[in-house]
Amino acid sequence: MLPVFLRHALPLFLLPSAALAQTSFPLAGTVTNAATGQPLPHARVIALRTSGDGETREVTFTDAAGAFRFPALPAGRYSLLAHKPRYTPNHLSPTPSIDLSAPREQVSLPLVPYSVIAGQVADTDGQSLRLVHIEAYRQAVVLGHHRLIRAGTAFTDDRGSFRIWDLPAGRYFVRAMSRAGGTFSLADESAPSTVGRRAFAPVFAGGFERLAEATPTDLTPGQQARVDFRLLHLPAYRVRGRVTGFQPAVPVRFELRRPDTEPTEPRTFFNPATGNFTVFDLLPGSYQLRIRQGERSAALTAEAPVNVGAGETSPVLLALLPPPTLTLRIEGPGTLPCTSLLIDGDHPTQPVAYLDPDKPTRVPAGDYHVSVFCPDSVPESIRYGSAELLGSERITIPADAPPGDLTITRSRRSGKLFIAREGESAELPVLLLPGNAAMGAPRLLEATKIVRPAIQLLPGTYTLYSLRDRLAPYRDPAFLGQLTRGISVQVEDGQTTRVVVEKLSQP
Amino acid sequence: MKSLGLLLMLATPSLFGQPPIAVTGVVRQALTGDPLPNILVTLNRTDAPGPEQAVTTVPNGQFEFLVPPGTYRLMAESPIFGGQIYGATSFQSGSGVALVLTPSTRLPPLDFRLTPPAAIEGTVIDGHGEPIQAAQVQLFQTLILEGRLTVIARGSANTNDLGNYRFPGLGPGEYHLVASGTPWHTWDGLAPGRGSYLVPQFYPNARSADSAAPLVLRVAEDARADFRLDEATGPGVQLSLVEAPPGIAMRLSINARGFGGRTRLQHLGTVSSSFHRVDGIPPGEYEVVVQGVVRGKPYRGLARISLAADDVTVRMPVHEMPTISGRVDCAGQSTTKMTISLYDRDQQARVPAALRPDGTFISANITPGRYSFLLAGAANCSVDRVTVGGKAVPGNRLVVGTDPIAEIVVEAKSVVSSVHGILRRGEIAQPGVKVYLAPVPPNETGPYRVYLTDSDGSFDFRRLPAGRYTLFLAPGAPELFEYANPESIAPYLKNAPTIELDADQRIRQDLAQPDPQ
């Protein structure tokens, strides 16, 4: 049955003035499960019409047989958005568009069901473990690098069970991280009584610590995959210390880093009155303990190395400081200034900092992708301290970094490359690979029939490859090593080189 | 027995020449009596600092320690049972029975019973019988807090994609549940038709807390509480924040009346501009709270509203949360090992304050309320008088509103009077029995205390102000016994001794437990 407000609302929406003058038609159909073909009851269907007068939307729900019906919609072009819990909304992919110029009765709207990863966590004695932090990572390519994107997270319940739902189909890696972590503010400094004294090292499904050896979980639409863990419990230790320079009202977050692994949030008790803290459940080893207070750009941070061995370690002192500043400096010829953008590799849609020339900007500690825009020149060097970033476009800023410069040196020499496409109208992804790292990082371009401005490059030899997939890991050396049949292009100082893309062969 | 011998060696501390005392026993499942292997058992000294002793029970559930004389707390931990203290009378809480070991103590083997945890779980479905994802289920419990029946919020859970929720690790007792949520088709904001909500349901099948009934949970029970939430439409709340800091991103909570004076959460959201609208709130009385940290400073706003059929516009001033500061004066004693916290009993909020070596303290981020001051860490300092700018605070409870309060002086004095003794039945000391202390005549303010007798039958009520007291036992008292309620203790006061306690006095008063009929 329709919710009360909708039953009343529908006729009202259909009556407005302009609609009466137009011809109206019924629009009806069925929402189905794309994996099984079964009809889906109680799904929401929105008919969205964009015209010169603006946008109108009508809402209805499918009945018990999965059928929906808009009795009379003004003629026009409609998008039909269908949604139901546990199914991917169809507007996340290109939405079917319908030209309503006659009655339409049998529109089919298939919805792809989400998938689920569920499982059980026990120790090697078979005793189920509660409050174990489980993470599912989806394999993806971000800015040309292979990345694991955190797709879901869960904690085991008292029976050791976990469940991560609403996952799109794809390849996943599941990892048991640690006991439920996070920083708790506690005034009481006596250790809580229920803290475990055993812990386990983070492991991927299959029992491996490294991603390269991990067993992937491939999910088809609507599938529920089972991933179980048997964890080896080892004696764990705690680290105590003191934070200085914190603001009393703002939560502090503790993070533990080890080389080549995702950071974890260990179970930590922090006393906001005294600054004393205890980090629990640490296995012997070397870690970098990083703390953060406040929001990203204004966050105070501190970090210190921690060596955990048997027994009590000496107290760790962490002095919170504002993030280091970075100043963009520009050298070499050119009239228009360059700017730079620092992008978090894990969240590429959210730039962390914009750098304008000669303006110190706070940049929280972290690993970033560096984008540089020079409107009328080509950088021949991008330096951070003594590190040259031109070939990698990657930068690591430590929490205790002194104020630093990002120096862009503009080259006196540059040539232009003009990529054109003839024949087909579709866009074609093209990879531009410089002859060596001193000429810059690999770039992904689009070749289209539409004339685009030439790109400015350092003179030298480049290789062009056409790619089948925009999501190729084009900054991964292993991927680049597999590329064949590229074409070589020479860019000369002061010259424009023209390439017609049809000459490229597909890899 | 070979493995037990090894454990014995590991658990033997350096004994400094004193004869060690054996603490032995068996850990068992409380209901079945089965011995429990592989349980971590720890022994911590409570009368003096000392290293923690830890052993793991062997397959027949046995454990054994050899320790120097002293007072100890015995605990067991496992992933299934959580942490439980030996002799504790309530699940995973309370102080338990302290082990008092003197050079002449012959402690019999201990029977350490672990109570299996109980759980409440269930499914939340909609009017079509389909599971509701991300419905909120809130759990409350009625228990005894400071001697009086009190309802506390025990937590909240969200349903998963199958509509299931679960509250594990519970002890037996009286619980209350309420489920609420917003319909899935309003989440993405794509559909017009504002104002639909899911009608909150109180366990079992009730529309209000008053018509609800408690769920009585037994030991180790897996109880079910299912909910079916119907959809309805209701008015909206238009918030207009006054004097809000720019660039805000604050948490909005709309709280309704829950159980026993506690609030329940009806709506949780984020406010990111001075004007904010929430649609689909069931008619009723609410407290609207906006709170957040903007550029390192905490802000808060509060309004009380009553919703009927129509939308309500709320003009809400947002204030920087006040800072409370002052100093502690405990008859010239050093404050270096002292901690101070503010305690609001009504909200059950305890806020720590940083106490500096010179006795000054500061606490930011204070929610409006009525706070008393608690001192801990220092041997005998007890709050005597609280003044602000030289003026006495009535009842020593400081009313905090939206303004900062400075120049608080917390005058404490050393309170060392105590009443102690031994509980015996005939000649035999009775450990693990609750002994109560009440003022004479019983009044509303107390102090009322309870002591679970130690392993040698002793009890010790410390830090008592001078006055007249009585000691009593409450055999056959109900599970939720209000020992700070003059009416409920009256039946147990016959033949109870009266004690006149002066300042700085330590009185011994032994008690005899009558034989059971």
mmCIF file of N, CA and C in Angstrom, chain B residues 325-362:
data_model
loop_
_atom_site.group_PDB
_atom_site.id
_atom_site.type_symbol
_atom_site.label_atom_id
_atom_site.label_comp_id
_atom_site.label_asym_id
_atom_site.label_seq_id
_atom_site.Cartn_x
_atom_site.Cartn_y
_atom_site.Cartn_z
ATOM 1 N N SER B 325 36.143 27.166 36.232
ATOM 2 C CA SER B 325 37.488 27.131 36.803
ATOM 3 C C SER B 325 37.469 27.561 38.263
ATOM 4 N N GLY B 326 38.474 27.154 38.985
ATOM 5 C CA GLY B 326 38.565 27.489 40.399
ATOM 6 C C GLY B 326 39.732 26.781 41.036
ATOM 7 N N ARG B 327 39.630 26.558 42.347
ATOM 8 C CA ARG B 327 40.709 25.830 43.005
ATOM 9 C C ARG B 327 40.146 24.924 44.102
ATOM 10 N N VAL B 328 40.960 23.938 44.437
ATOM 11 C CA VAL B 328 40.602 22.985 45.487
ATOM 12 C C VAL B 328 41.479 23.291 46.685
ATOM 13 N N ASP B 329 40.878 23.306 47.856
ATOM 14 C CA ASP B 329 41.638 23.545 49.069
ATOM 15 C C ASP B 329 41.269 22.465 50.069
ATOM 16 N N CYS B 330 42.204 21.548 50.315
ATOM 17 C CA CYS B 330 41.919 20.466 51.269
ATOM 18 C C CYS B 330 42.854 20.598 52.460
ATOM 19 N N ALA B 331 42.560 21.555 53.290
ATOM 20 C CA ALA B 331 43.315 21.784 54.538
ATOM 21 C C ALA B 331 44.812 21.754 54.294
ATOM 22 N N GLY B 332 45.227 22.385 53.205
ATOM 23 C CA GLY B 332 46.650 22.510 52.936
ATOM 24 C C GLY B 332 47.307 21.256 52.375
ATOM 25 N N GLN B 333 46.554 20.168 52.158
ATOM 26 C CA GLN B 333 47.152 18.948 51.603
ATOM 27 C C GLN B 333 47.544 19.161 50.145
ATOM 28 N N SER B 334 48.572 18.440 49.730
ATOM 29 C CA SER B 334 49.020 18.523 48.339
ATOM 30 C C SER B 334 47.943 17.958 47.415
ATOM 31 N N THR B 335 47.763 18.598 46.268
ATOM 32 C CA THR B 335 46.747 18.115 45.318
ATOM 33 C C THR B 335 47.372 17.302 44.189
ATOM 34 N N THR B 336 48.661 17.003 44.305
ATOM 35 C CA THR B 336 49.328 16.371 43.150
ATOM 36 C C THR B 336 48.719 15.017 42.781
ATOM 37 N N LYS B 337 48.260 14.270 43.762
ATOM 38 C CA LYS B 337 47.711 12.952 43.414
ATOM 39 C C LYS B 337 46.185 12.964 43.381
ATOM 40 N N MET B 338 45.607 14.153 43.429
ATOM 41 C CA MET B 338 44.155 14.265 43.492
ATOM 42 C C MET B 338 43.576 14.442 42.098
ATOM 43 N N THR B 339 42.388 13.933 41.881
ATOM 44 C CA THR B 339 41.661 14.274 40.659
ATOM 45 C C THR B 339 40.314 14.843 41.072
ATOM 46 N N ILE B 340 39.797 15.727 40.226
ATOM 47 C CA ILE B 340 38.489 16.307 40.521
ATOM 48 C C ILE B 340 37.598 16.095 39.315
ATOM 49 N N SER B 341 36.331 15.794 39.565
ATOM 50 C CA SER B 341 35.408 15.728 38.450
ATOM 51 C C SER B 341 34.075 16.319 38.865
ATOM 52 N N LEU B 342 33.345 16.761 37.842
ATOM 53 C CA LEU B 342 32.021 17.328 38.056
ATOM 54 C C LEU B 342 31.011 16.227 37.761
ATOM 55 N N TYR B 343 30.022 16.116 38.611
ATOM 56 C CA TYR B 343 29.092 15.004 38.472
ATOM 57 C C TYR B 343 27.665 15.533 38.492
ATOM 58 N N ASP B 344 26.935 15.228 37.433
ATOM 59 C CA ASP B 344 25.522 15.591 37.372
ATOM 60 C C ASP B 344 24.717 14.306 37.466
ATOM 61 N N ARG B 345 24.099 14.074 38.619
ATOM 62 C CA ARG B 345 23.411 12.811 38.831
ATOM 63 C C ARG B 345 22.215 12.659 37.897
ATOM 64 N N ASP B 346 21.508 13.775 37.638
ATOM 65 C CA ASP B 346 20.313 13.689 36.803
ATOM 66 C C ASP B 346 20.657 13.234 35.385
ATOM 67 N N GLN B 347 21.779 13.747 34.870
ATOM 68 C CA GLN B 347 22.167 13.375 33.508
ATOM 69 C C GLN B 347 23.125 12.196 33.515
ATOM 70 N N GLN B 348 23.499 11.758 34.711
ATOM 71 C CA GLN B 348 24.515 10.719 34.869
ATOM 72 C C GLN B 348 25.761 11.048 34.069
ATOM 73 N N ALA B 349 26.176 12.313 34.183
ATOM 74 C CA ALA B 349 27.354 12.748 33.455
ATOM 75 C C ALA B 349 28.469 13.023 34.448
ATOM 76 N N ARG B 350 29.662 12.530 34.134
ATOM 77 C CA ARG B 350 30.817 12.778 34.974
ATOM 78 C C ARG B 350 31.879 13.404 34.086
ATOM 79 N N VAL B 351 32.259 14.643 34.399
ATOM 80 C CA VAL B 351 33.200 15.380 33.550
ATOM 81 C C VAL B 351 34.483 15.598 34.336
ATOM 82 N N PRO B 352 35.615 15.139 33.814
ATOM 83 C CA PRO B 352 36.858 15.344 34.539
ATOM 84 C C PRO B 352 37.323 16.783 34.385
ATOM 85 N N ALA B 353 38.053 17.271 35.361
ATOM 86 C CA ALA B 353 38.660 18.585 35.257
ATOM 87 C C ALA B 353 40.152 18.417 35.504
ATOM 88 N N ALA B 354 40.944 19.190 34.782
ATOM 89 C CA ALA B 354 42.388 19.106 34.955
ATOM 90 C C ALA B 354 42.751 19.827 36.242
ATOM 91 N N LEU B 355 43.401 19.118 37.163
ATOM 92 C CA LEU B 355 43.779 19.699 38.452
ATOM 93 C C LEU B 355 45.298 19.888 38.454
ATOM 94 N N ARG B 356 45.705 21.152 38.593
ATOM 95 C CA ARG B 356 47.142 21.445 38.528
ATOM 96 C C ARG B 356 47.767 21.276 39.919
ATOM 97 N N PRO B 357 49.114 21.185 39.957
ATOM 98 C CA PRO B 357 49.768 20.977 41.265
ATOM 99 C C PRO B 357 49.445 22.086 42.275
ATOM 100 N N ASP B 358 49.137 23.310 41.771
ATOM 101 C CA ASP B 358 48.842 24.382 42.727
ATOM 102 C C ASP B 358 47.381 24.352 43.193
ATOM 103 N N GLY B 359 46.631 23.316 42.793
ATOM 104 C CA GLY B 359 45.264 23.180 43.278
ATOM 105 C C GLY B 359 44.228 23.834 42.392
ATOM 106 N N THR B 360 44.648 24.545 41.344
ATOM 107 C CA THR B 360 43.654 25.159 40.463
ATOM 108 C C THR B 360 43.168 24.127 39.446
ATOM 109 N N PHE B 361 41.943 24.280 39.016
ATOM 110 C CA PHE B 361 41.386 23.362 38.027
ATOM 111 C C PHE B 361 40.623 24.149 36.976
ATOM 112 N N ILE B 362 40.492 23.531 35.814
ATOM 113 C CA ILE B 362 39.717 24.127 34.730
ATOM 114 C C ILE B 362 39.042 23.004 33.963
#
